[in-house]
Coordinates of N, CA, C and O in Angstrom, one line a residue:
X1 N 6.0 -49.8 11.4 CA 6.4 -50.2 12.8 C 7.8 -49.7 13.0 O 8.7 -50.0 12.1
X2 N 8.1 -49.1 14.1 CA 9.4 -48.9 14.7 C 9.7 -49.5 15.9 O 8.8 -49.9 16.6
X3 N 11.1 -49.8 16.1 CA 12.0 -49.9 17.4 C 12.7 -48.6 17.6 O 13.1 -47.8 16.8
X4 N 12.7 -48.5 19.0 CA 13.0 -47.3 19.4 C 14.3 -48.4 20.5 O 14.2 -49.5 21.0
X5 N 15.4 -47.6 20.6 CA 16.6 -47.7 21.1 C 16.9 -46.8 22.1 O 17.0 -45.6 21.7
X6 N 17.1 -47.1 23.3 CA 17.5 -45.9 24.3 C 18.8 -46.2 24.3 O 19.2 -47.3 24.5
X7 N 20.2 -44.7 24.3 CA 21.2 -45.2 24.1 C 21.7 -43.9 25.4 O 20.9 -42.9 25.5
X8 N 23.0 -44.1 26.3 CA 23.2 -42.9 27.1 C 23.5 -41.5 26.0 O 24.2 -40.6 26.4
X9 N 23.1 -41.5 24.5 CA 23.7 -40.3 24.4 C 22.8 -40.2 23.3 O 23.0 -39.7 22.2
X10 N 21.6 -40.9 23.7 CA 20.0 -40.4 23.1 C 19.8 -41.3 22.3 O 20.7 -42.2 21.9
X11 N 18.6 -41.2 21.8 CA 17.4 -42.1 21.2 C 17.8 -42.3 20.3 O 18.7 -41.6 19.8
X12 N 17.3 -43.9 19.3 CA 17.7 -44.1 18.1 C 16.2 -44.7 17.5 O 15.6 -45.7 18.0
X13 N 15.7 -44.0 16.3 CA 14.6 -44.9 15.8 C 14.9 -45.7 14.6 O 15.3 -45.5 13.5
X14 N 14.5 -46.6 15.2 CA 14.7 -47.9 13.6 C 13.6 -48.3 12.7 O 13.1 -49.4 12.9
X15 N 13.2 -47.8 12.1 CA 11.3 -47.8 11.2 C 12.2 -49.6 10.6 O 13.3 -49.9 10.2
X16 N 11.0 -50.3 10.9 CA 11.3 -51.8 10.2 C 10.6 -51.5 9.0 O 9.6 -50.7 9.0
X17 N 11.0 -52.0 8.0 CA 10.3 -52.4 6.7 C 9.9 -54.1 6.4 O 10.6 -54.9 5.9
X18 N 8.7 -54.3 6.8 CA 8.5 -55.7 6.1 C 9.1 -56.6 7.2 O 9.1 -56.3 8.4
X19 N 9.4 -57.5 6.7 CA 9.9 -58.5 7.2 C 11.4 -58.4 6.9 O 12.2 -59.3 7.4
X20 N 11.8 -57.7 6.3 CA 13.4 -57.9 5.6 C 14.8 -56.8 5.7 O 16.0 -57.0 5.5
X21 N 14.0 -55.5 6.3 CA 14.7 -54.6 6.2 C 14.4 -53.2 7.5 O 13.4 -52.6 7.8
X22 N 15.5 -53.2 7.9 CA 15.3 -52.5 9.1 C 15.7 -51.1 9.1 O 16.8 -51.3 8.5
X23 N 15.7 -49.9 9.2 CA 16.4 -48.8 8.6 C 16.2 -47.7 9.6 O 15.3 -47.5 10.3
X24 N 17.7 -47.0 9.4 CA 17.6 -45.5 10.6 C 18.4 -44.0 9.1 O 18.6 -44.1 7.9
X25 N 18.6 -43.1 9.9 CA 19.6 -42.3 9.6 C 19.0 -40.9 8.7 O 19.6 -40.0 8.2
X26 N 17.7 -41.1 8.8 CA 16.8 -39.8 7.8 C 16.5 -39.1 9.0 O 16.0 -39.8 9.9
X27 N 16.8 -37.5 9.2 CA 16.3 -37.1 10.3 C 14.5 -36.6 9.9 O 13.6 -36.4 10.7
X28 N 14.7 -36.5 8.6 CA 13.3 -36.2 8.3 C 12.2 -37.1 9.1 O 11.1 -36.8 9.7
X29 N 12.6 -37.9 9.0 CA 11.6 -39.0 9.0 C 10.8 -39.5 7.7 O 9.7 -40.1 7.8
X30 N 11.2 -39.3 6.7 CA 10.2 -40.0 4.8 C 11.2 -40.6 4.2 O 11.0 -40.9 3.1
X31 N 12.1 -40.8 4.7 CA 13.0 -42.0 3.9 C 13.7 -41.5 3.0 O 14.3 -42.1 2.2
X32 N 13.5 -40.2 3.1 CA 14.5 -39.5 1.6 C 15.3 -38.1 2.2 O 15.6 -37.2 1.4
X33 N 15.6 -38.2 3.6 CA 16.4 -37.4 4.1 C 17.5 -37.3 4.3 O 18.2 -38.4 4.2
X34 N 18.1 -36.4 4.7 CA 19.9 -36.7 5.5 C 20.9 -36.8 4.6 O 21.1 -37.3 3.5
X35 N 21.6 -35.9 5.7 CA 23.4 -35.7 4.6 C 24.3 -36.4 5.2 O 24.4 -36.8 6.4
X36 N 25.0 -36.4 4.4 CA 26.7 -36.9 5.2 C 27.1 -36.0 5.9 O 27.0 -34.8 5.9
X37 N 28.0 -37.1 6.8 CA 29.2 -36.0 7.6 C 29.7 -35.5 6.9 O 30.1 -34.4 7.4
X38 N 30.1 -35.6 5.6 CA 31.1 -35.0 4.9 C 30.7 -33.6 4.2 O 31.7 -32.8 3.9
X39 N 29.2 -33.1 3.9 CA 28.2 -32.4 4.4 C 28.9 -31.3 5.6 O 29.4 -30.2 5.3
X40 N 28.9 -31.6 6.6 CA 29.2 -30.5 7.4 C 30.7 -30.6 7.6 O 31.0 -30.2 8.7
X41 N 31.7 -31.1 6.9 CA 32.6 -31.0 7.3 C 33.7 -29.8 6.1 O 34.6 -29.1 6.3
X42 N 32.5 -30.3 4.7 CA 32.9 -29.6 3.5 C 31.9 -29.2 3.2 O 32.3 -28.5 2.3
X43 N 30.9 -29.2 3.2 CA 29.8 -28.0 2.6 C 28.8 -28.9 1.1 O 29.0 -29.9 0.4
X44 N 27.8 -27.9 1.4 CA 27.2 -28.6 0.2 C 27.5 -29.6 -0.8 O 26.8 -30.6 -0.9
X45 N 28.7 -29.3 -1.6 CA 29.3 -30.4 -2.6 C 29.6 -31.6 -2.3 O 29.7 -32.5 -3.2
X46 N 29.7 -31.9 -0.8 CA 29.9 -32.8 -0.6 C 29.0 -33.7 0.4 O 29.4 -34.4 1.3
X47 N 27.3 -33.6 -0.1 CA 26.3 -33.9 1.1 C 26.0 -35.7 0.4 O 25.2 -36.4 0.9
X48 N 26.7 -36.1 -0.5 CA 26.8 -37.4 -0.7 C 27.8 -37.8 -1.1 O 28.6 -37.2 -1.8
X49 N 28.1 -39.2 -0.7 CA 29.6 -39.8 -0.6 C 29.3 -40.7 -1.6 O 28.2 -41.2 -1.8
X50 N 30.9 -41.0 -2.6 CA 31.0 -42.2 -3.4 C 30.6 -43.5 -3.1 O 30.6 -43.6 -1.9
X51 N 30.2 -44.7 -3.7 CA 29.5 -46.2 -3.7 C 31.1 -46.4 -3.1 O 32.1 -45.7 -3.5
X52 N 31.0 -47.4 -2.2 CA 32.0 -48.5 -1.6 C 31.2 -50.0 -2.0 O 30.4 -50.5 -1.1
X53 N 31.3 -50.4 -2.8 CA 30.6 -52.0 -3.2 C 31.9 -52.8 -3.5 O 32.7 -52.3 -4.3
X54 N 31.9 -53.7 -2.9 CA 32.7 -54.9 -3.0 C 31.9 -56.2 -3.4 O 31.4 -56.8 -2.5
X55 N 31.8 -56.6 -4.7 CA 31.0 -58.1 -4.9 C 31.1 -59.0 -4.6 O 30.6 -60.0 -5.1
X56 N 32.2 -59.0 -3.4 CA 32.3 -60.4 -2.9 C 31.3 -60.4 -1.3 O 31.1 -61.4 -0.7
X57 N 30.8 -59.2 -1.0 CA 30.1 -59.2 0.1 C 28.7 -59.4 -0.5 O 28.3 -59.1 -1.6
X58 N 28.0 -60.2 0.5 CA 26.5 -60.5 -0.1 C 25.7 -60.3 1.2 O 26.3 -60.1 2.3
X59 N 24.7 -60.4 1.2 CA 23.3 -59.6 2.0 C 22.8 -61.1 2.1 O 21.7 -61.4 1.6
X60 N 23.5 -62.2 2.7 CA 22.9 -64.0 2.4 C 22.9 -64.1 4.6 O 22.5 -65.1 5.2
X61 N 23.4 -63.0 5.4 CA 22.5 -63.2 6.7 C 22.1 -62.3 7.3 O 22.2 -61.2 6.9
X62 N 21.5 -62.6 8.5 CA 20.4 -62.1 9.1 C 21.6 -60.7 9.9 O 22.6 -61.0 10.5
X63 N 21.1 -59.3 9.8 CA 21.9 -59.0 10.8 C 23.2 -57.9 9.7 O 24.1 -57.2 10.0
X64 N 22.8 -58.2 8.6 CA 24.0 -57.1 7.3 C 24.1 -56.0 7.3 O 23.4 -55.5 6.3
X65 N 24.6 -55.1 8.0 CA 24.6 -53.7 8.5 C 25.2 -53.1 6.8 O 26.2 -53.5 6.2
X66 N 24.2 -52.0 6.3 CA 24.8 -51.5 4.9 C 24.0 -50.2 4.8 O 22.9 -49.9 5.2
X67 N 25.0 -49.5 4.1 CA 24.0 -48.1 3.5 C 23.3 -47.8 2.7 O 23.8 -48.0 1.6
X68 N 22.3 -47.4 2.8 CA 21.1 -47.3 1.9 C 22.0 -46.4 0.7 O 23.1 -45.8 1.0
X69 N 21.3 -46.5 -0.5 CA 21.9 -45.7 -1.4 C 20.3 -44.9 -2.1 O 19.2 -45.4 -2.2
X70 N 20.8 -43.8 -2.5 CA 19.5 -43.6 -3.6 C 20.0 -43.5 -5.0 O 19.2 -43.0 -5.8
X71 N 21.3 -44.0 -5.3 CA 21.6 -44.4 -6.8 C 23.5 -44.0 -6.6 O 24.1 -43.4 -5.7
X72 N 24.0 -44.6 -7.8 CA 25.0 -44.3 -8.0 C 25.6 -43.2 -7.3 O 25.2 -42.1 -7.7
X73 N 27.1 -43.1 -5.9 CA 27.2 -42.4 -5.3 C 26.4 -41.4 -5.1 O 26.4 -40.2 -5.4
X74 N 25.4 -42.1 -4.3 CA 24.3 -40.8 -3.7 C 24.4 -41.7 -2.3 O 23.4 -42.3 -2.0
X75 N 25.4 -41.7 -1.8 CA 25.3 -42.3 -0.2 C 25.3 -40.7 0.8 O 26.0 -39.7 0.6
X76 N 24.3 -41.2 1.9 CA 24.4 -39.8 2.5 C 24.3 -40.4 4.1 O 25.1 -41.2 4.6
X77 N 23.0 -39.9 5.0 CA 22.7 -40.8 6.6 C 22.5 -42.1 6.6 O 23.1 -42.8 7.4
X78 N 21.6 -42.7 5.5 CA 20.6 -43.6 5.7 C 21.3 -44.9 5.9 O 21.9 -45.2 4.8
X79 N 21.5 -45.7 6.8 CA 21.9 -47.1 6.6 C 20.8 -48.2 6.9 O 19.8 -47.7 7.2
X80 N 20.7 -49.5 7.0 CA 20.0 -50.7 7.2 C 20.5 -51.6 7.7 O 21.8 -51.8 7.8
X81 N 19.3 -52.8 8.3 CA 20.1 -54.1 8.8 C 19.4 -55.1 8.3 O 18.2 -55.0 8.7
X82 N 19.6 -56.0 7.7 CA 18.8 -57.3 7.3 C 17.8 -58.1 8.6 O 18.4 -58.3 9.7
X83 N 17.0 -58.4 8.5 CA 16.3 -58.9 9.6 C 15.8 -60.7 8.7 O 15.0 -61.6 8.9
X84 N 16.7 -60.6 8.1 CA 16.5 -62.2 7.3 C 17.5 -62.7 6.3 O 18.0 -62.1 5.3
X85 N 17.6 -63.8 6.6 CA 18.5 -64.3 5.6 C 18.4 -64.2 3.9 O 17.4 -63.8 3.3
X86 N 19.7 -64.5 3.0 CA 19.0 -64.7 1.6 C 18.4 -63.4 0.9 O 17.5 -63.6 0.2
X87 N 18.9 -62.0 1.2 CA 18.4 -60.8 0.5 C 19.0 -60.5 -0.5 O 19.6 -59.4 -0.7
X88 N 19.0 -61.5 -1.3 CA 20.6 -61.2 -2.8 C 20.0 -60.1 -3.6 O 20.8 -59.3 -4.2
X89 N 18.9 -60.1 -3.7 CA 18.5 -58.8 -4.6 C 19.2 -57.5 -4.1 O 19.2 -56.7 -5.1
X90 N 19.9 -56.7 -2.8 CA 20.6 -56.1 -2.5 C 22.1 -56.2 -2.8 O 22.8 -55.2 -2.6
X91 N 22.6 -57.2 -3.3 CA 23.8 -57.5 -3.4 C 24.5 -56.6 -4.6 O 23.9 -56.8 -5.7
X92 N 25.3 -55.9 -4.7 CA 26.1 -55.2 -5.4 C 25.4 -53.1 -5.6 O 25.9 -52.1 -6.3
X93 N 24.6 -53.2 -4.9 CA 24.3 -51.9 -4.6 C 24.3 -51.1 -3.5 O 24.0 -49.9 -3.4
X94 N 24.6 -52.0 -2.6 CA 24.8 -51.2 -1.3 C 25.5 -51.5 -0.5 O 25.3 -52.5 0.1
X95 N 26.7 -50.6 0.0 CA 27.9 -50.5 0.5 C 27.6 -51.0 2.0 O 26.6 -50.7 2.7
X96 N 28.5 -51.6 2.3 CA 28.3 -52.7 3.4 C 29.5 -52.3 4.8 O 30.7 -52.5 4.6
X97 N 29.1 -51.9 5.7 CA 29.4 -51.3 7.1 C 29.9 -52.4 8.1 O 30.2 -52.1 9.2

């Protein structure tokens, strides 16, 4: 399931996951796409950005805007939003916006 977002400077799709997790930022559309700005700003070497984790931030409400990661500094487009309280299994892995 998606929400679609009409914004004046174009469309935003949000694919929901579940009940728990809301997600944009892959232009692919498979969940395993998308580089950083930093990507076109420096080139290849730099199409993923270092982990920003702070353990004092926790994923405990509804509404936790954070970047998807696919492992240890591999942050690139992808971010999320909690759609529920109490997601601590996220807590310490994903850099928080």
């Amino acid at each position: 399931m998606s929400v679609l977002i009409v914004t004046s400077l174009g469309d935003i799709v949000v694919d929901l996951y579940t009940d728990r997790l809301g997600g944009t930022g892959d232009p692919t559309g498979t969940g395993t796409g998308g580089d950083s700005i930093y990507k076109f700003l420096y080139g290849d070497q730099a199409r993923f950005f270092s982990d920003e984790i702070h353990l004092d931030l926790k994923h405990s409400k509804t509404g936790t805007l954070a970047m998807a990661s696919a492992g240890e500094n591999l942050n690139a487009s992808q971010f999320y939003f909690t759609l529920r309280d109490d997601l601590d299994y996220l807590d310490g892995k994903h850099a928080w916006l």
